[in-house]
Coordinates of C-alpha atoms and ligand atoms in Angstrom, one line a residue:
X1 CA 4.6 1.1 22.3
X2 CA 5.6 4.3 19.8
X3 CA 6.6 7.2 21.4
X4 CA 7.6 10.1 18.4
X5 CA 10.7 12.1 19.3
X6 CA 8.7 15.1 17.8
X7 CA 5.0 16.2 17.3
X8 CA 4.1 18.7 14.7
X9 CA 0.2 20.5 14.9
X10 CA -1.5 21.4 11.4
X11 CA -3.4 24.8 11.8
X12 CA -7.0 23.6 12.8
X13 CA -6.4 20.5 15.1
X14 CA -6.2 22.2 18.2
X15 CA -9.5 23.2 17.6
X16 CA -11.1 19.7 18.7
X17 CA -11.1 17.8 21.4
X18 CA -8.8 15.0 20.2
X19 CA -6.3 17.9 19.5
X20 CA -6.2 19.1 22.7
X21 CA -5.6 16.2 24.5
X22 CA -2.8 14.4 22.7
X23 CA -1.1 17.7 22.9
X24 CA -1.6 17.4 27.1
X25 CA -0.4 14.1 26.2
X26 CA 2.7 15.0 24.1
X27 CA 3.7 17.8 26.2
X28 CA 3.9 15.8 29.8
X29 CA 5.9 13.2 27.7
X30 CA 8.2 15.7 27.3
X31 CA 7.8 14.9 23.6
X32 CA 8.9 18.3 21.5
X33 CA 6.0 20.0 19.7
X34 CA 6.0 21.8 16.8
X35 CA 3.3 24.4 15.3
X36 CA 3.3 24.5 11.7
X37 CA 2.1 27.6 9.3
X38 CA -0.1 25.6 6.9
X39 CA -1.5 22.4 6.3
X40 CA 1.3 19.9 5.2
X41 CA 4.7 22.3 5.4
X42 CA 7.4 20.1 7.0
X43 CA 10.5 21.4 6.4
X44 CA 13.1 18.7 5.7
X45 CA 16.4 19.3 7.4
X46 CA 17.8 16.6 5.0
X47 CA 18.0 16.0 1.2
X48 CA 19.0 12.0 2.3
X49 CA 16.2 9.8 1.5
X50 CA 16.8 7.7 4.3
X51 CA 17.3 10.2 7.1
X52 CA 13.9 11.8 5.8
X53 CA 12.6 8.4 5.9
X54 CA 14.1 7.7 9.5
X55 CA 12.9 11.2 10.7
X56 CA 9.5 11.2 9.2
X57 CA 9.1 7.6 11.1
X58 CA 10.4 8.9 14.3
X59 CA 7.5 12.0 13.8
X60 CA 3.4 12.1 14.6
X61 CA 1.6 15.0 12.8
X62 CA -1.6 15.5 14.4
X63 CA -4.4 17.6 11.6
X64 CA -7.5 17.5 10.4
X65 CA -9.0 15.6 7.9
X66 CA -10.8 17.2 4.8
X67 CA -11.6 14.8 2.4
X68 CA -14.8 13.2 3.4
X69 CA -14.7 11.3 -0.3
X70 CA -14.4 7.8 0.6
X71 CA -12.5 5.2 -1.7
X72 CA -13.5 1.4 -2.6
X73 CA -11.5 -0.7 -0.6
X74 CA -12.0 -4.4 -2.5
X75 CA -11.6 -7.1 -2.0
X76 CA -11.4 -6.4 2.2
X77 CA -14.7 -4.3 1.6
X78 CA -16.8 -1.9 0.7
X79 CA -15.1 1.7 1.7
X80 CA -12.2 2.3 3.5
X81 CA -11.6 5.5 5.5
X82 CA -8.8 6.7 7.6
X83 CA -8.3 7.9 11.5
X84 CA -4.8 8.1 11.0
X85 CA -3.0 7.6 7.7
X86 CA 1.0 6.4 7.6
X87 CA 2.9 4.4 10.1
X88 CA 5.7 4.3 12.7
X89 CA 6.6 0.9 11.4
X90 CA 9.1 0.4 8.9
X91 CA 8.2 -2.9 6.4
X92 CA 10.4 -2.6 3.6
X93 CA 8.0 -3.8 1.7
X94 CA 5.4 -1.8 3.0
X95 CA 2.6 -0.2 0.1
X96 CA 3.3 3.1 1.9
X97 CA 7.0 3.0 0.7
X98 CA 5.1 4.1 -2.4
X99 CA 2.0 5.4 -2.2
X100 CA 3.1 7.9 0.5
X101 CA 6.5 8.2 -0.9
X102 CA 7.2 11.8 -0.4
X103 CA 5.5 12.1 3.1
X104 CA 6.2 8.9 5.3
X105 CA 4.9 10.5 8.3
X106 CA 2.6 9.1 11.0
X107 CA -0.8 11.5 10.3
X108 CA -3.2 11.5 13.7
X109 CA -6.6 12.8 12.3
X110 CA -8.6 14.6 15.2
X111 CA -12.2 15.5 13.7
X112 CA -13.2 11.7 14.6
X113 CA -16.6 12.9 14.9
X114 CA -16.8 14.4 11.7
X115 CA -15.4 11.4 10.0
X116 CA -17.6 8.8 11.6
X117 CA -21.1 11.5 10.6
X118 CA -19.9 10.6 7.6
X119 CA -19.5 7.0 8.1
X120 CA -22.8 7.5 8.8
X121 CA -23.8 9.2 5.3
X122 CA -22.7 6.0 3.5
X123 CA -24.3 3.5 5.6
X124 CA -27.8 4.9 5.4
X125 CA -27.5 5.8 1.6
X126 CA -27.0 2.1 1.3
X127 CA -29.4 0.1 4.1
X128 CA -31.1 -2.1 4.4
X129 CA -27.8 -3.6 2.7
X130 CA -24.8 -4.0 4.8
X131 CA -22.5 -1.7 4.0
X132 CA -18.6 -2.5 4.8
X133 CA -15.6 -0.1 6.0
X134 CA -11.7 -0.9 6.2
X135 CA -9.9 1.8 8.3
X136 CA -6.2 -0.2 7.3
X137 CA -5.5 0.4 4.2
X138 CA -3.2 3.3 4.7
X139 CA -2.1 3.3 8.0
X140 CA -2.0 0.7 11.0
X141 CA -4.5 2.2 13.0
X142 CA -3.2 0.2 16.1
X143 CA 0.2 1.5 16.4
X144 CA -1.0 5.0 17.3
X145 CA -4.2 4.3 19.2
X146 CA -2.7 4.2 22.7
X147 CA -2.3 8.3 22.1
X148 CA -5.8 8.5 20.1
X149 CA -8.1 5.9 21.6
X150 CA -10.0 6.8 18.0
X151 CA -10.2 3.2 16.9
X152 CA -12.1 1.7 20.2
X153 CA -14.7 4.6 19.8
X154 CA -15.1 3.6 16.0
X155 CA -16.0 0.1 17.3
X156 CA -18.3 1.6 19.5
X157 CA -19.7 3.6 16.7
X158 CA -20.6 0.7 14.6
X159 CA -21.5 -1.9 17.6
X160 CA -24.7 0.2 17.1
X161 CA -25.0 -0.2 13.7
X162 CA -27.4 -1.9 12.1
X163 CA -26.1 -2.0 8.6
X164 CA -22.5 -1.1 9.3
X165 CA -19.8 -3.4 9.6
X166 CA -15.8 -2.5 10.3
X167 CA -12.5 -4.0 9.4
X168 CA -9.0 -3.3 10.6
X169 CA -5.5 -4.7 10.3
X170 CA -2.6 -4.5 12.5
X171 CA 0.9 -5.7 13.2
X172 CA 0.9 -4.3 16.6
X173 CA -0.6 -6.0 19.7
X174 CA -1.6 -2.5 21.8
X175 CA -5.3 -4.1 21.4
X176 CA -6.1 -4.2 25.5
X177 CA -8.8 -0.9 25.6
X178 CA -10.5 -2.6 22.5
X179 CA -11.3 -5.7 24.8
X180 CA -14.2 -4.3 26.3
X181 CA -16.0 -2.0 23.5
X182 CA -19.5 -2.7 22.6
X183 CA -18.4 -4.3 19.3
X184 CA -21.5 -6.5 18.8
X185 CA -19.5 -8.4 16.5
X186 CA -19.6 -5.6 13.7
X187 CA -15.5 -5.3 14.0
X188 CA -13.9 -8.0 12.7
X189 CA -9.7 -7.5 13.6
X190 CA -7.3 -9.4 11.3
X191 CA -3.7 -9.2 12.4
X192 CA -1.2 -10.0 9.8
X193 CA 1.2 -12.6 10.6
X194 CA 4.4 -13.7 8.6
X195 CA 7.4 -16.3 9.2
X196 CA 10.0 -15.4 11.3
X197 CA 12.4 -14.7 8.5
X198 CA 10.3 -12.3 7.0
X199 CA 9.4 -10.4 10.4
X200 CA 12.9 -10.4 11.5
X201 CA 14.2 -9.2 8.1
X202 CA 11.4 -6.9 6.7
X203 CA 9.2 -5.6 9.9
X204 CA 11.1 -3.2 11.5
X205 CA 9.5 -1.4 14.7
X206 CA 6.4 -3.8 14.4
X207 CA 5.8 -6.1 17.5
X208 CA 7.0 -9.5 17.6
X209 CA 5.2 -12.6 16.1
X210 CA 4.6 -14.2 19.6
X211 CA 3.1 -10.4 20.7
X212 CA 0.3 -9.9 17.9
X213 CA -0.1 -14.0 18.7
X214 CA -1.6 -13.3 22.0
X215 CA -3.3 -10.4 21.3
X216 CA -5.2 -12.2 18.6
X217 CA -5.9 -14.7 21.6
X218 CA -7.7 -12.0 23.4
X219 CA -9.7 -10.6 20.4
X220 CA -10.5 -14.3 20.1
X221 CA -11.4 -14.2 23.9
X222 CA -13.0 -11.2 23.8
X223 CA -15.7 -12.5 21.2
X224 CA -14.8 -10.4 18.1
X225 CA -14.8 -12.1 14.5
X226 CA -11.1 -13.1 14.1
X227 CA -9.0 -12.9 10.7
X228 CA -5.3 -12.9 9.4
X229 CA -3.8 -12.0 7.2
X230 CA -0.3 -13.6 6.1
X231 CA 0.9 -11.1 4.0
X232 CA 3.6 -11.1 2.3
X233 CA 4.0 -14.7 1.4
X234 CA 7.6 -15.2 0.5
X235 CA 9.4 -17.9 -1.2
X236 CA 12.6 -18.8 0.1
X237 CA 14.7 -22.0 1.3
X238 CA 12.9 -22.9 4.3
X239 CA 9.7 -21.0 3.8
X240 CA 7.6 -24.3 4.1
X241 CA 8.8 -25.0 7.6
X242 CA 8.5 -21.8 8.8
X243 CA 5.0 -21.0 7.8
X244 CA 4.0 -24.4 9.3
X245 CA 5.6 -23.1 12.9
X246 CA 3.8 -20.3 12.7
X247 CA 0.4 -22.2 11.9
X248 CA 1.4 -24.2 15.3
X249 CA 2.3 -21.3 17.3
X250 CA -1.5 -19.7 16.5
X251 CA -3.3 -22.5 16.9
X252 CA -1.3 -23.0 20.7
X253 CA -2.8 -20.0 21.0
X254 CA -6.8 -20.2 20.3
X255 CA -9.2 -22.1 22.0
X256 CA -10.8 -24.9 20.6
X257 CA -9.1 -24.7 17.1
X258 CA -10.9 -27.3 15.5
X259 CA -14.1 -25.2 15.7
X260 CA -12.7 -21.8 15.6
X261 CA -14.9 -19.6 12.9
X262 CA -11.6 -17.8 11.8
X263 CA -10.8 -16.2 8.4
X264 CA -7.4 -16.3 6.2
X265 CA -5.9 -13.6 3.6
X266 CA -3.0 -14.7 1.7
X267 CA -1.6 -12.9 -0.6
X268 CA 2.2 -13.5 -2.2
X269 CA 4.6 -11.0 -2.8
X270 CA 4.7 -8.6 -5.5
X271 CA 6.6 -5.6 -6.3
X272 CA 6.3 -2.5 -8.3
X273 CA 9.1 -0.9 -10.4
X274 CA 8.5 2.4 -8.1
X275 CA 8.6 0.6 -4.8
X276 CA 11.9 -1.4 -5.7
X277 CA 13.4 2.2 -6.7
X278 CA 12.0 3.7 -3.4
X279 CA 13.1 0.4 -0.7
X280 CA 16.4 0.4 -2.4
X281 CA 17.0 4.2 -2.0
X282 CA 15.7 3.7 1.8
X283 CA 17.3 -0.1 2.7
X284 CA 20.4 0.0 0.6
X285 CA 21.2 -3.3 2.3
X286 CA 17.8 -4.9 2.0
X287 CA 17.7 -8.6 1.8
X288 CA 14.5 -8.8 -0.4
X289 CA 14.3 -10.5 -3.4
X290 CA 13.1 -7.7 -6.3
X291 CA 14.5 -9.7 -9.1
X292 CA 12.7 -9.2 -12.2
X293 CA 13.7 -12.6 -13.4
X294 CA 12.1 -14.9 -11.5
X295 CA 9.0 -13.1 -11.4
X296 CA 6.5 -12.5 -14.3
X297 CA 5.0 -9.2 -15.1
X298 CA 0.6 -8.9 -13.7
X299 CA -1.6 -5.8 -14.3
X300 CA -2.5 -4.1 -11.2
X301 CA -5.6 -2.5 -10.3
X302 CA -4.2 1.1 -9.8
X303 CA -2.7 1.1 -13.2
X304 CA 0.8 -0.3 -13.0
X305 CA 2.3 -3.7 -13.6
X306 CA 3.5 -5.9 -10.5
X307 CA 6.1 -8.2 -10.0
X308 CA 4.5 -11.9 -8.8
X309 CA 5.7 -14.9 -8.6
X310 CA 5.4 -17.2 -11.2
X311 CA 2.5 -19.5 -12.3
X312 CA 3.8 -22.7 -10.8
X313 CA 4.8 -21.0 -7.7
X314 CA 2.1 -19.1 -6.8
X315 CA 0.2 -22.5 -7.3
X316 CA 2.6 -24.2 -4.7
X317 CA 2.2 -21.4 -2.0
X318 CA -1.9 -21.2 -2.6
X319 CA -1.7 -25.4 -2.5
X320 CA 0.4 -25.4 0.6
X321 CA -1.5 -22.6 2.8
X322 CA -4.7 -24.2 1.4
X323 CA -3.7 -28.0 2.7
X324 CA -2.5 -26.8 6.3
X325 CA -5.1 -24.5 7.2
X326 CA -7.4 -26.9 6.3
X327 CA -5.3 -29.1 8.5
X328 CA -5.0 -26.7 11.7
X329 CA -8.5 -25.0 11.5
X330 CA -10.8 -27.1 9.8
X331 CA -13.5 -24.5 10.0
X332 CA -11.2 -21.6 8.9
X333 CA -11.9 -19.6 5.8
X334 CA -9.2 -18.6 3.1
X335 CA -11.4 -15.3 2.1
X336 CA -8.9 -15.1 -0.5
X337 CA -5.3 -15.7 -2.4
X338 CA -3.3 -13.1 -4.5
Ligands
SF4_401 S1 3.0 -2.1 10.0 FE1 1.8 -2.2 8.1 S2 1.4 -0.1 7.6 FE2 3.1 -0.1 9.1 S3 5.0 -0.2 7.8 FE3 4.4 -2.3 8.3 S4 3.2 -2.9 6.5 FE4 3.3 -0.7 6.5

């Protein structure tokens, strides 16, 4: 599990609960802990791009969160909001490489209460309809939560709600003090899986394939609505035999796969101009394949064109996924492919 080599405190967060404890926490870790003036002042010590990157990985800030504005979060769902934002993972292909370029750190947000009153706001506003909330869409709220323990008492929050429903994603497999919250079923966890090539490659400081395996067995176990997500699909000699293992290995892994009411994301890989520019300046040496060329150019939803495969491949990966997890969980559903 993550263990930062240094904490810093926003001016505030010592002022809740949450604060105080992970800083009992951090301090019999022997972790060093930093106080800082004013909200988001880190001084770098380096002008290298990737010893900011390494440091800012290696680093938890622990603050409060202000915004209480919450975004659309399609097609995953409704809203999404955030207990922690960043990660201490390091996918080179990772969204954040971009759209938290200039502050890679690991942000712990302690006013849980606060956050989840306003959860609230949004559900009532919008019952009797279900309303829908994604807490991964900047962060990986599982590879901090065995400091925070924020995430099971947001399960708890909505296993009592009526109209409330919650989604996460993780790539870490830390998942045992979630076994026994009151989910009611109104958490669904997705973990998002890939071939070994792309984990061993691209997922740095994310647990191993086999690990978020059989931790999806015990969410499966544990009664919770199950997802993945295989994200990012890549294309690459071998890729068809690999994705097919990994289909295996998951269905080794669930009980009674033939009736298993589990759900599928699949989504290719893309690439932005500003990400290449970023990963390259952070993984001189990385292996992924950011060639304009064989990709063709697809207008994004945040303004900004993406690299995607081409027409005929993208048709071969959706054709493929779509024949074998038919094939390995005839009840599955592929929510969707991008
Ligand atoms: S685990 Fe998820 S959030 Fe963390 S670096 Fe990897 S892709 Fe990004």
């Amino acid at each position: 599990m993550f263990l930062p080599e240094q904490v810093y405190f926003e001016p505030g967060s010592l002022e809740y609960p949450l604060g105080k404890d992970l800083l009992e926490k951090f301090k019999a870790l022997n972790i060093p802990i930093f106080y800082l003036s004013s909200h988001n002042k880190i001084n770098s010590k380096t002008e290298n791009p990737s010893e900011y990157y390494s440091h800012a990985k290696k680093s938890i800030v622990v603050g409060v969160k202000k915004s209480m504005k919450l975004e659309p979060c399609k097609p995953s769902a409704d809203y999404q909001f955030s207990l922690v934002t960043g990660c201490p993972g390091s996918c080179e292909y990772c969204y954040l490489q971009t759209n938290q370029s200039l502050k890679p750190f690991t942000r712990i947000y302690v006013n849980i209460e606060e956050i989840l009153e306003n959860v609230q706001k949004y559900i009532d506003i919008n019952s009797p309809n279900i309303t829908s909330f994604e807490i991964g869409s900047t962060c990986d709220p599982i590879s901090v939560e065995h400091f925070t323990g924020s995430v099971r008492k947001t399960i708890d929050f909505f296993g009592k709600q009526k109209y409330g429903r919650l989604r996460l994603v993780t790539k870490f497999s830390a998942i045992d003090s979630l076994l026994d919250a009151l989910h009611n079923k109104n958490t669904k966890i997705r973990f998002s899986l890939n071939s070994k090539y792309v984990i061993q490659n691209f997922e740095h400081n994310t647990d191993s394939l086999e690990e978020r395996i059989s931790a999806s067995g015990k969410i499966y176990s544990a009664g919770y609505p199950l997802g993945f997500i295989i994200a990012p699909i890549m294309y690459y000699d071998g890729w068809k035999e690999q994705y097919i293992e990994l289909l295996e290995s998951l269905k080794s892994k669930i009980i009674n796969p033939d009736d298993a009411n589990l759900s599928f994301e699949l989504i290719q890989y893309r690439f932005t101009t500003k990400a290449k520019k970023v990963i390259i300046e952070r993984f001189p040496n990385t292996k992924l394949d950011m060639d304009e060329a064989n990709r063709i150019k697809k207008w994004g939803p945040y303004g900004v064109y993406k690299y995607v495969y081409s027409k005929e491949t993208a048709f071969e990966i959706k054709n493929f996924f779509t024949e074998n997890i038919n094939r390995y969980f005839p009840n599955a559903n592929i929510e969707y492919f991008t």
